[in-house]
Amino acid sequence: MSRYEAVIGLEVHVELKTETKLFCGCSTEFGQAPNTQVCPVCLGLPGSTGVLNKKVVELAARAGLALNCKIGAYTWFDRKNYYYPDLPKGFQISQVFRPIAYQGYLDIEVDGRDKRINITRAHIEEDPGKLVHSSGSIMTSSSSFVDYNRSGMPLIEIVSEPELRSGAEAKAYLEKLKAILEYTGVSDVKMEQGSLRCDANVSVRPAGTAALGTKTEIKNMNSFRAVQRAIEYEVDRQIDVLEDGDRVVQETRAWDENKGITMSMRSKENPDYRCFIEQEVSPIELSDEWIEDLRVTIPELPDARRKRLVAEHGLPAYDAGVITSSLSLAEFFDATLEKFPDAKKISNWIMGELLRLLNARGMELGESKITPAGLASLLKLIEKGSISNKIGKEVFEAMFQEGKEPAQIVKEKGLSQISDEGQLTQIIAEVIDKNPKSVADFQSGKEQAIGFLVGQVMKATRGQANPGVVNAMLREKLAE
Amino acid sequence: MTVSEKDVEQLAFFSRLDLTAEDKAAYTKSLNTILDYLAMLKELDTGAVEPAAHVLPVKNVFREDSLRQGLERELALANAPEVEEGAFVVPRIV
Amino acid sequence: MRLHTLPVHRLGELMERKEFSSEELVRNYLEHISRVEDEIKALVTVTEEAALAQARAVDEKRARGEEISPLAGIPMAITDNICTEGVKTTCASRMLYNFVPPYDADAAARLKRAGAVLMGKCSMDEFSIGPAEEKSGFFSARNPFAPEAAPGGPSGGAAAVAAGEAAFTLGSDTAGSLRRPAAFCGVIGFKPTYGRVSRYGLISYASSLDQIGPFTRDMTDLALVLNIICGRDAKDSTSAAVAVPDFNKSLINDVKGLKIGLPKEYLAGAEPGVAARVREAAGKLEELGAVCEEVSMPHTAYALPAHYIISSAEASSNLARYDGVRYGLRVDAGDVLGMFSKTRSRGFGEEVKTLIMLGTYVLGAANYNDYYVKALQARTLVRQDFDRAFEKFDCLITPASPAIAHRKGKETADPLAARLSKTCSVPVNLAGVPALSLPFGMVEGLPVGLQFITRHFGEEILLRVGYTLQQNTDQTRLKPGLAC
């Protein structure tokens, strides 16, 4: 047992799934040429004034409800003042004093233990632009470039209470958060496109004490795995500092993925953002009725869905957890189940082949060509005995890549299982001729010898024979 | 004196202004004159008075989430002091 | 014909009767501008060619018999903090010396659509905050009534109308910049209710206080211009979804039964000559059937410090965008911090810098409650003074400025002294209510302005009272002594 306890809080920025920016009608599409999605508002041109995107309010409130938050009946926007070249107005419009959602929670499970993590708040704010360094010559170039395409993109920042105690808990929290946001249609939650970004506040304290230690803020983590690793590194580093009798410095540190360490970025010069109410954007008043109408549109969330899969379909809790960790997977499961009513078999194929292929290729489910109807057809072919389980895996991979019907693949590749006794009689006779020792063993009572003979028939048919049929025919023949 | 030259130096930094020594003395003087005057607000009893948040009780002014033509890039960059490869150029940020 | 002294509605009638074309009118104005501008210094930019082209377009429309607005073909000018597409908009600051907006302010766009002809951009105080620094190539307008007297506040707009350089102009009002200069220059200035005119394209000084409004030569013109510029704008969140009346119908020559309050705190602080003119106007209105009574607005004295704090706070934030990255001045330096600081130090004038630092101070964590929150509370109290007064009165009458225009040099560069002369105007901005500044005679050869204030969106009553005074006295039309 460590003598120290880690205290971790996460600040997660999530880009909302809208067509247009927070205060102007510019597109939010990712990956366009620099400064092609800008207007006077998001460039902060003198005299420009923006108007709040209604969809943002709806999505932010949806996220709040899905995270069990209270929704502010009357909230507004504030200005956070600081200077940076990517911040076109010299202030960021955010909700400092009255967040749209507050006092929520989400439940995580780590090492079989359930834990509730409280959420302090979720508030709406605008993204700054992006600093780009000239191609490849970051060390030599004397300039940086500013692209304001991202400026004014709608974000919610979700702030957890400092109740996480390990990197693993942080990762579990992020996975659950991501699933919830995906389920509710709030965000695409693509970390690689920056639509989900996470900063971690980390401190350590002697186990059993209540006072908080000095914290550091960790940035620049580009995957959930990186968040876990960075936190684990940082916790160890802080413990080492304390063990050496030194003090942790309050600072911002950057995670270096390659070196696997955090490095000091800048000491926090006591930022004073001089926040005050934004006058150029209207406050938001949400009626109880509006909130309740929105609440009923929140779909079944991951936890409920997982419990349902266990209760209704008898899936193991682990399987159900994996399948419901992503909405697309859960929907894939349900759709397959409609056409092939064996939940456990479907789950085995999803947990086995599907996730194996997705992980191996680093793909999203939507990028593969497999469909629920396709998987259902495949499982029916196996059930009918038209193909073996083993051949099924081969067919699955072809479906995953090419998206063809399984029956067509079986036909094209000649993979159909041989159950025709006429065809098998000849092969069985040959196997008996070639393996007199095994035949004798079996006839003298060595039951396991039959397995070897079945195997030889399967080998001769390149796995296409139906093993049950082969077994029965062999026994019949040897009994003669 | 409400603010010292040291305070003014800090205010100038937060405001991204460079002040010469001469400037600093002059701004310290004028800021103190103003702050002395503003001190009269202290005598006003505002105990339970609600701070005025917004000018008019306007709320829920929204826009539909529909695309609007922005600026052509050329026009977006037209007023920029320095431009390269379709972007605004600033001294290198480390 | 001395066209440049005629009101808009007369010019419109004459063009309708084919006495002259818009092009002729615009040429006439351009000639007049070239005669007087050196002395008046009301225009920082003159858009001669575009103006002539616009005028010709209106003439063609008229020739085709198309329906045109009462402002069609009328020469106007717009203050240089209101964006005009393709025409330099500088806020009289070195910071924006070369800024060409790619868009029109909503109010400017409405006037253009109505066919009003843009003659140029009016000079102003830097960002409406402090005197334009002549060393940066900008200048302050002179008062056509006495070139040695300052026009008061940021306003080429008032001087241009008084001197006949434009038939009407558009300006903005954060602390009285439409009302005080109008009073000093003997023209009408009007600050609509906050939200009545879109602020889209008005370069922000203090967002919760700024409002666009016109300078005009008479009340009829005021109604014509308001009819065009007022109304909801989907681009500005603070623009009010309140129906706009036809202000021509508010030009009623009758004040019988109207209750008009005289706030004693406003009169107590005024120069005796000015106070006397206000009482005289009140007497005239009583004669015409209104009921005038004194009223107390006890928090008036706190309006100025509250306004000082709120405007500095908002300005410090609104002016943060001027960093040399996207537009305007840049002073190069090796790193971003240096570039920002050098650019801002050179780009802003002294008073602007003072105000920015003051705003930074009052918003600072250590001072926030003592200054900023306190000022917002005072703002509530000032507003409640108005609410109470309007329970009883239809409108209030006060001086537009406690003093007449200062002879040059008297309204000094001391920012505090300049602020102290705004006691009568800033409460209106804090409360967001509308106010009319109407000339009413002279003192020591310089014009005096009355201020009429009413409740939110109650502009019609102001037009009615102003029109009645205009029709029943000869005090509201003042002619500058200068050869304009």
CSV table of N, CA, C and O in Angstrom, one decimal, chain A residues 148-244:
chain,number,residue,atom,x,y,z
A,148,TYR,N,-7.6,30.8,-38.2
A,148,TYR,CA,-8.8,31.0,-37.3
A,148,TYR,C,-10.0,30.1,-37.7
A,148,TYR,O,-11.1,30.4,-37.3
A,149,ASN,N,-9.8,29.1,-38.5
A,149,ASN,CA,-10.9,28.2,-38.8
A,149,ASN,C,-11.6,27.6,-37.6
A,149,ASN,O,-12.8,27.5,-37.5
A,150,ARG,N,-10.8,27.3,-36.6
A,150,ARG,CA,-11.3,26.7,-35.4
A,150,ARG,C,-11.8,27.8,-34.4
A,150,ARG,O,-12.5,27.4,-33.4
A,151,SER,N,-11.5,29.0,-34.7
A,151,SER,CA,-11.9,30.1,-33.8
A,151,SER,C,-13.4,30.2,-33.7
A,151,SER,O,-14.1,30.3,-34.7
A,152,GLY,N,-14.0,30.1,-32.5
A,152,GLY,CA,-15.4,30.2,-32.4
A,152,GLY,C,-16.2,28.9,-32.5
A,152,GLY,O,-17.4,28.9,-32.5
A,153,MET,N,-15.4,27.8,-32.6
A,153,MET,CA,-16.1,26.5,-32.6
A,153,MET,C,-16.7,26.3,-31.2
A,153,MET,O,-16.2,26.6,-30.2
A,154,PRO,N,-17.9,25.7,-31.2
A,154,PRO,CA,-18.6,25.5,-29.9
A,154,PRO,C,-18.0,24.3,-29.1
A,154,PRO,O,-17.9,23.2,-29.6
A,155,LEU,N,-17.7,24.6,-27.9
A,155,LEU,CA,-17.2,23.6,-27.0
A,155,LEU,C,-18.1,23.5,-25.7
A,155,LEU,O,-18.7,24.5,-25.3
A,156,ILE,N,-18.1,22.4,-25.1
A,156,ILE,CA,-18.4,22.4,-23.6
A,156,ILE,C,-17.2,21.9,-22.9
A,156,ILE,O,-16.5,21.0,-23.3
A,157,GLU,N,-17.0,22.5,-21.8
A,157,GLU,CA,-15.9,22.1,-20.9
A,157,GLU,C,-16.5,21.4,-19.7
A,157,GLU,O,-17.4,22.0,-19.0
A,158,ILE,N,-16.1,20.1,-19.5
A,158,ILE,CA,-16.7,19.3,-18.4
A,158,ILE,C,-15.7,19.1,-17.4
A,158,ILE,O,-14.6,18.6,-17.6
A,159,VAL,N,-16.0,19.6,-16.2
A,159,VAL,CA,-15.0,19.6,-15.1
A,159,VAL,C,-15.4,18.7,-14.0
A,159,VAL,O,-16.5,18.7,-13.5
A,160,SER,N,-14.5,17.7,-13.7
A,160,SER,CA,-14.8,16.7,-12.7
A,160,SER,C,-14.4,17.2,-11.3
A,160,SER,O,-13.5,18.1,-11.2
A,161,GLU,N,-14.9,16.7,-10.3
A,161,GLU,CA,-14.4,17.0,-8.9
A,161,GLU,C,-13.1,16.2,-8.9
A,161,GLU,O,-12.9,15.2,-9.6
A,162,PRO,N,-12.2,16.6,-8.0
A,162,PRO,CA,-10.9,15.9,-7.9
A,162,PRO,C,-11.1,14.6,-7.1
A,162,PRO,O,-10.5,14.4,-6.0
A,163,GLU,N,-11.8,13.7,-7.7
A,163,GLU,CA,-12.2,12.4,-7.0
A,163,GLU,C,-11.6,11.2,-7.6
A,163,GLU,O,-11.8,10.1,-7.2
A,164,LEU,N,-10.8,11.4,-8.7
A,164,LEU,CA,-10.2,10.3,-9.3
A,164,LEU,C,-8.9,10.0,-8.6
A,164,LEU,O,-8.2,10.9,-8.1
A,165,ARG,N,-8.5,8.7,-8.4
A,165,ARG,CA,-7.4,8.4,-7.6
A,165,ARG,C,-6.2,7.7,-8.4
A,165,ARG,O,-5.2,7.3,-7.8
A,166,SER,N,-6.4,7.4,-9.7
A,166,SER,CA,-5.4,6.8,-10.4
A,166,SER,C,-5.6,7.0,-11.9
A,166,SER,O,-6.6,7.5,-12.3
A,167,GLY,N,-4.5,6.8,-12.6
A,167,GLY,CA,-4.6,6.9,-14.1
A,167,GLY,C,-5.6,6.0,-14.7
A,167,GLY,O,-6.3,6.3,-15.6
A,168,ALA,N,-5.8,4.8,-14.1
A,168,ALA,CA,-6.8,3.9,-14.6
A,168,ALA,C,-8.2,4.4,-14.4
A,168,ALA,O,-9.1,4.3,-15.3
A,169,GLU,N,-8.4,5.0,-13.2
A,169,GLU,CA,-9.7,5.6,-13.0
A,169,GLU,C,-10.0,6.8,-14.0
A,169,GLU,O,-11.1,6.9,-14.5
A,170,ALA,N,-8.9,7.5,-14.3
A,170,ALA,CA,-9.1,8.6,-15.2
A,170,ALA,C,-9.5,8.1,-16.6
A,170,ALA,O,-10.3,8.6,-17.3
A,171,LYS,N,-8.8,7.0,-17.0
A,171,LYS,CA,-9.1,6.5,-18.3
A,171,LYS,C,-10.5,5.9,-18.3
A,171,LYS,O,-11.3,6.1,-19.3
A,172,ALA,N,-10.9,5.3,-17.2
A,172,ALA,CA,-12.3,4.7,-17.2
A,172,ALA,C,-13.3,5.9,-17.3
A,172,ALA,O,-14.4,5.8,-17.9
A,173,TYR,N,-13.0,7.0,-16.6
A,173,TYR,CA,-13.9,8.1,-16.6
A,173,TYR,C,-14.0,8.7,-18.0
A,173,TYR,O,-15.1,8.9,-18.5
A,174,LEU,N,-12.9,8.8,-18.7
A,174,LEU,CA,-12.9,9.3,-20.1
A,174,LEU,C,-13.7,8.4,-21.0
A,174,LEU,O,-14.4,8.9,-21.8
A,175,GLU,N,-13.5,7.1,-20.8
A,175,GLU,CA,-14.2,6.1,-21.7
A,175,GLU,C,-15.7,6.2,-21.5
A,175,GLU,O,-16.5,6.2,-22.5
A,176,LYS,N,-16.1,6.4,-20.2
A,176,LYS,CA,-17.5,6.5,-19.9
A,176,LYS,C,-18.1,7.8,-20.5
A,176,LYS,O,-19.1,7.8,-21.1
A,177,LEU,N,-17.3,8.8,-20.3
A,177,LEU,CA,-17.7,10.2,-20.7
A,177,LEU,C,-17.9,10.2,-22.3
A,177,LEU,O,-18.9,10.6,-22.8
A,178,LYS,N,-16.9,9.6,-22.9
A,178,LYS,CA,-17.0,9.5,-24.4
A,178,LYS,C,-18.2,8.8,-24.8
A,178,LYS,O,-18.9,9.2,-25.8
A,179,ALA,N,-18.5,7.6,-24.2
A,179,ALA,CA,-19.6,6.8,-24.6
A,179,ALA,C,-20.9,7.6,-24.4
A,179,ALA,O,-21.8,7.6,-25.3
A,180,ILE,N,-21.0,8.3,-23.3
A,180,ILE,CA,-22.2,9.1,-23.0
A,180,ILE,C,-22.4,10.2,-24.1
A,180,ILE,O,-23.5,10.4,-24.6
A,181,LEU,N,-21.4,10.8,-24.4
A,181,LEU,CA,-21.5,11.9,-25.3
A,181,LEU,C,-21.8,11.4,-26.7
A,181,LEU,O,-22.5,12.0,-27.5
A,182,GLU,N,-21.3,10.3,-27.0
A,182,GLU,CA,-21.6,9.7,-28.3
A,182,GLU,C,-23.0,9.2,-28.4
A,182,GLU,O,-23.7,9.4,-29.3
A,183,TYR,N,-23.5,8.5,-27.3
A,183,TYR,CA,-24.9,8.1,-27.2
A,183,TYR,C,-25.9,9.2,-27.4
A,183,TYR,O,-26.9,9.0,-28.0
A,184,THR,N,-25.5,10.3,-26.8
A,184,THR,CA,-26.5,11.4,-26.8
A,184,THR,C,-26.4,12.3,-28.0
A,184,THR,O,-27.1,13.3,-28.2
A,185,GLY,N,-25.4,12.0,-28.9
A,185,GLY,CA,-25.3,12.8,-30.2
A,185,GLY,C,-24.7,14.2,-29.9
A,185,GLY,O,-24.9,15.1,-30.7
A,186,VAL,N,-24.1,14.4,-28.8
A,186,VAL,CA,-23.6,15.7,-28.4
A,186,VAL,C,-22.3,16.0,-29.2
A,186,VAL,O,-22.1,17.2,-29.6
A,187,SER,N,-21.5,15.0,-29.5
A,187,SER,CA,-20.2,15.2,-30.1
A,187,SER,C,-19.8,14.0,-30.9
A,187,SER,O,-20.2,12.9,-30.6
A,188,ASP,N,-18.8,14.2,-31.8
A,188,ASP,CA,-18.2,13.1,-32.5
A,188,ASP,C,-17.1,12.4,-31.7
A,188,ASP,O,-16.7,11.4,-32.0
A,189,VAL,N,-16.7,13.1,-30.6
A,189,VAL,CA,-15.7,12.7,-29.7
A,189,VAL,C,-14.5,12.0,-30.4
A,189,VAL,O,-14.1,10.9,-30.0
A,190,LYS,N,-14.0,12.7,-31.3
A,190,LYS,CA,-12.8,12.1,-32.0
A,190,LYS,C,-11.5,12.8,-31.4
A,190,LYS,O,-11.3,14.0,-31.8
A,191,MET,N,-10.8,12.1,-30.6
A,191,MET,CA,-9.7,12.7,-30.0
A,191,MET,C,-8.6,13.1,-31.0
A,191,MET,O,-8.0,14.2,-30.9
A,192,GLU,N,-8.5,12.3,-32.1
A,192,GLU,CA,-7.5,12.6,-33.1
A,192,GLU,C,-7.8,13.9,-33.9
A,192,GLU,O,-6.9,14.5,-34.4
A,193,GLN,N,-9.1,14.3,-33.9
A,193,GLN,CA,-9.4,15.5,-34.6
A,193,GLN,C,-9.6,16.7,-33.6
A,193,GLN,O,-10.0,17.7,-34.0
A,194,GLY,N,-9.2,16.4,-32.4
A,194,GLY,CA,-9.3,17.4,-31.4
A,194,GLY,C,-10.7,17.7,-30.9
A,194,GLY,O,-11.0,18.7,-30.3
A,195,SER,N,-11.7,16.9,-31.3
A,195,SER,CA,-13.1,17.2,-30.8
A,195,SER,C,-13.3,16.7,-29.4
A,195,SER,O,-14.3,16.9,-28.8
A,196,LEU,N,-12.3,16.0,-28.8
A,196,LEU,CA,-12.3,15.8,-27.3
A,196,LEU,C,-10.8,16.0,-26.9
A,196,LEU,O,-9.9,15.4,-27.4
A,197,ARG,N,-10.7,16.9,-25.9
A,197,ARG,CA,-9.3,17.2,-25.4
A,197,ARG,C,-9.4,17.1,-23.9
A,197,ARG,O,-10.4,17.5,-23.3
A,198,CYS,N,-8.3,16.7,-23.3
A,198,CYS,CA,-8.4,16.5,-21.8
A,198,CYS,C,-7.1,17.1,-21.2
A,198,CYS,O,-6.0,16.8,-21.6
A,199,ASP,N,-7.3,17.9,-20.1
A,199,ASP,CA,-6.2,18.3,-19.3
A,199,ASP,C,-6.5,17.7,-17.9
A,199,ASP,O,-7.6,17.5,-17.5
A,200,ALA,N,-5.4,17.3,-17.2
A,200,ALA,CA,-5.5,16.7,-15.9
A,200,ALA,C,-4.9,17.6,-14.8
A,200,ALA,O,-3.8,18.1,-15.0
A,201,ASN,N,-5.6,17.7,-13.7
A,201,ASN,CA,-5.0,18.4,-12.5
A,201,ASN,C,-4.6,17.3,-11.6
A,201,ASN,O,-5.4,16.5,-11.2
A,202,VAL,N,-3.3,17.2,-11.3
A,202,VAL,CA,-2.8,16.1,-10.5
A,202,VAL,C,-2.1,16.6,-9.2
A,202,VAL,O,-1.3,17.6,-9.3
A,203,SER,N,-2.4,16.0,-8.1
A,203,SER,CA,-1.6,16.3,-6.9
A,203,SER,C,-1.6,15.0,-6.1
A,203,SER,O,-2.3,14.1,-6.3
A,204,VAL,N,-0.7,15.0,-5.1
A,204,VAL,CA,-0.6,13.8,-4.2
A,204,VAL,C,-0.6,14.3,-2.8
A,204,VAL,O,-0.2,15.5,-2.5
A,205,ARG,N,-1.0,13.4,-1.9
A,205,ARG,CA,-1.0,13.8,-0.5
A,205,ARG,C,-0.8,12.5,0.3
A,205,ARG,O,-1.1,11.4,-0.2
A,206,PRO,N,-0.3,12.6,1.5
A,206,PRO,CA,-0.1,11.4,2.3
A,206,PRO,C,-1.4,10.7,2.5
A,206,PRO,O,-2.4,11.4,2.8
A,207,ALA,N,-1.4,9.4,2.3
A,207,ALA,CA,-2.7,8.7,2.4
A,207,ALA,C,-3.3,9.0,3.8
A,207,ALA,O,-2.7,9.1,4.8
A,208,GLY,N,-4.6,9.1,3.7
A,208,GLY,CA,-5.4,9.3,5.0
A,208,GLY,C,-5.5,10.8,5.4
A,208,GLY,O,-6.1,11.1,6.4
A,209,THR,N,-4.8,11.7,4.7
A,209,THR,CA,-4.9,13.1,5.0
A,209,THR,C,-6.0,13.8,4.1
A,209,THR,O,-6.3,13.2,3.1
A,210,ALA,N,-6.5,14.9,4.5
A,210,ALA,CA,-7.5,15.6,3.8
A,210,ALA,C,-7.0,16.8,3.0
A,210,ALA,O,-7.6,17.1,2.0
A,211,ALA,N,-6.0,17.4,3.5
A,211,ALA,CA,-5.6,18.7,2.8
A,211,ALA,C,-5.0,18.3,1.4
A,211,ALA,O,-4.4,17.3,1.3
A,212,LEU,N,-5.3,19.2,0.4
A,212,LEU,CA,-4.8,18.9,-0.9
A,212,LEU,C,-3.3,19.3,-1.1
A,212,LEU,O,-2.9,20.3,-0.5
A,213,GLY,N,-2.6,18.5,-1.8
A,213,GLY,CA,-1.2,18.9,-2.1
A,213,GLY,C,-1.2,20.0,-3.3
A,213,GLY,O,-2.2,20.3,-3.8
A,214,THR,N,0.0,20.5,-3.6
A,214,THR,CA,0.1,21.4,-4.7
A,214,THR,C,-0.1,20.6,-6.0
A,214,THR,O,0.4,19.5,-6.2
A,215,LYS,N,-0.9,21.2,-6.9
A,215,LYS,CA,-1.2,20.5,-8.1
A,215,LYS,C,-0.5,21.0,-9.3
A,215,LYS,O,0.0,22.1,-9.3
A,216,THR,N,-0.3,20.1,-10.3
A,216,THR,CA,0.2,20.5,-11.6
A,216,THR,C,-0.9,20.2,-12.6
A,216,THR,O,-1.8,19.4,-12.4
A,217,GLU,N,-0.9,21.0,-13.7
A,217,GLU,CA,-1.8,20.7,-14.7
A,217,GLU,C,-1.1,20.1,-15.9
A,217,GLU,O,-0.1,20.6,-16.4
A,218,ILE,N,-1.6,18.9,-16.3
A,218,ILE,CA,-0.9,18.2,-17.4
A,218,ILE,C,-1.7,18.4,-18.7
A,218,ILE,O,-2.9,18.2,-18.8
A,219,LYS,N,-1.0,18.8,-19.7
A,219,LYS,CA,-1.6,19.0,-21.1
A,219,LYS,C,-1.0,18.1,-22.1
A,219,LYS,O,0.0,17.4,-21.8
A,220,ASN,N,-1.5,18.2,-23.3
A,220,ASN,CA,-0.9,17.6,-24.5
A,220,ASN,C,-1.0,16.1,-24.5
A,220,ASN,O,-0.1,15.4,-24.9
A,221,MET,N,-2.1,15.6,-24.0
A,221,MET,CA,-2.3,14.1,-24.0
A,221,MET,C,-3.3,13.8,-25.2
A,221,MET,O,-4.4,14.3,-25.2
A,222,ASN,N,-2.9,12.9,-26.1
A,222,ASN,CA,-3.6,12.7,-27.3
A,222,ASN,C,-4.4,11.4,-27.4
A,222,ASN,O,-5.0,11.1,-28.4
A,223,SER,N,-4.4,10.7,-26.3
A,223,SER,CA,-5.3,9.5,-26.3
A,223,SER,C,-5.6,9.2,-24.8
A,223,SER,O,-5.0,9.7,-23.9
A,224,PHE,N,-6.6,8.3,-24.6
A,224,PHE,CA,-7.0,8.0,-23.2
A,224,PHE,C,-5.8,7.2,-22.6
A,224,PHE,O,-5.6,7.4,-21.4
A,225,ARG,N,-5.2,6.4,-23.4
A,225,ARG,CA,-4.0,5.7,-22.9
A,225,ARG,C,-2.9,6.6,-22.4
A,225,ARG,O,-2.3,6.5,-21.4
A,226,ALA,N,-2.8,7.7,-23.2
A,226,ALA,CA,-1.8,8.7,-22.8
A,226,ALA,C,-2.1,9.4,-21.5
A,226,ALA,O,-1.3,9.7,-20.7
A,227,VAL,N,-3.4,9.7,-21.4
A,227,VAL,CA,-3.9,10.3,-20.1
A,227,VAL,C,-3.5,9.4,-18.9
A,227,VAL,O,-2.9,9.9,-17.9
A,228,GLN,N,-3.8,8.1,-19.1
A,228,GLN,CA,-3.5,7.2,-18.0
A,228,GLN,C,-1.9,7.2,-17.7
A,228,GLN,O,-1.5,7.3,-16.6
A,229,ARG,N,-1.2,7.1,-18.8
A,229,ARG,CA,0.3,7.0,-18.6
A,229,ARG,C,0.8,8.3,-18.0
A,229,ARG,O,1.7,8.3,-17.1
A,230,ALA,N,0.3,9.4,-18.5
A,230,ALA,CA,0.8,10.7,-18.1
A,230,ALA,C,0.5,10.9,-16.6
A,230,ALA,O,1.4,11.4,-15.8
A,231,ILE,N,-0.7,10.5,-16.2
A,231,ILE,CA,-1.0,10.7,-14.8
A,231,ILE,C,-0.2,9.8,-13.9
A,231,ILE,O,0.3,10.2,-12.8
A,232,GLU,N,0.0,8.5,-14.4
A,232,GLU,CA,0.8,7.6,-13.6
A,232,GLU,C,2.2,8.1,-13.4
A,232,GLU,O,2.8,8.1,-12.3
A,233,TYR,N,2.8,8.6,-14.5
A,233,TYR,CA,4.1,9.2,-14.5
A,233,TYR,C,4.1,10.4,-13.5
A,233,TYR,O,5.0,10.5,-12.6
A,234,GLU,N,3.2,11.3,-13.6
A,234,GLU,CA,3.2,12.5,-12.8
A,234,GLU,C,3.0,12.2,-11.3
A,234,GLU,O,3.6,12.8,-10.5
A,235,VAL,N,2.1,11.2,-11.0
A,235,VAL,CA,1.9,10.9,-9.6
A,235,VAL,C,3.3,10.3,-9.0
A,235,VAL,O,3.7,10.8,-8.0
A,236,ASP,N,3.9,9.5,-9.8
A,236,ASP,CA,5.2,8.9,-9.3
A,236,ASP,C,6.2,10.1,-9.1
A,236,ASP,O,7.0,10.1,-8.2
A,237,ARG,N,6.2,11.0,-10.1
A,237,ARG,CA,7.2,12.1,-10.1
A,237,ARG,C,7.0,12.9,-8.8
A,237,ARG,O,7.9,13.3,-8.1
A,238,GLN,N,5.7,13.2,-8.6
A,238,GLN,CA,5.4,14.1,-7.4
A,238,GLN,C,5.8,13.4,-6.1
A,238,GLN,O,6.3,14.0,-5.2
A,239,ILE,N,5.5,12.1,-6.1
A,239,ILE,CA,5.9,11.3,-4.9
A,239,ILE,C,7.4,11.4,-4.7
A,239,ILE,O,7.9,11.6,-3.6
A,240,ASP,N,8.1,11.2,-5.8
A,240,ASP,CA,9.6,11.3,-5.7
A,240,ASP,C,10.0,12.6,-5.1
A,240,ASP,O,10.9,12.7,-4.3
A,241,VAL,N,9.4,13.7,-5.7
A,241,VAL,CA,9.8,15.0,-5.2
A,241,VAL,C,9.6,15.2,-3.7
A,241,VAL,O,10.4,15.6,-3.0
A,242,LEU,N,8.4,14.7,-3.2
A,242,LEU,CA,8.1,14.8,-1.8
A,242,LEU,C,9.0,13.9,-1.0
A,242,LEU,O,9.5,14.3,0.1
A,243,GLU,N,9.3,12.7,-1.5
A,243,GLU,CA,10.2,11.8,-0.8
A,243,GLU,C,11.6,12.4,-0.6
A,243,GLU,O,12.3,12.1,0.3
A,244,ASP,N,12.0,13.2,-1.7
A,244,ASP,CA,13.3,13.8,-1.6
A,244,ASP,C,13.3,15.1,-0.7
A,244,ASP,O,14.3,15.8,-0.6
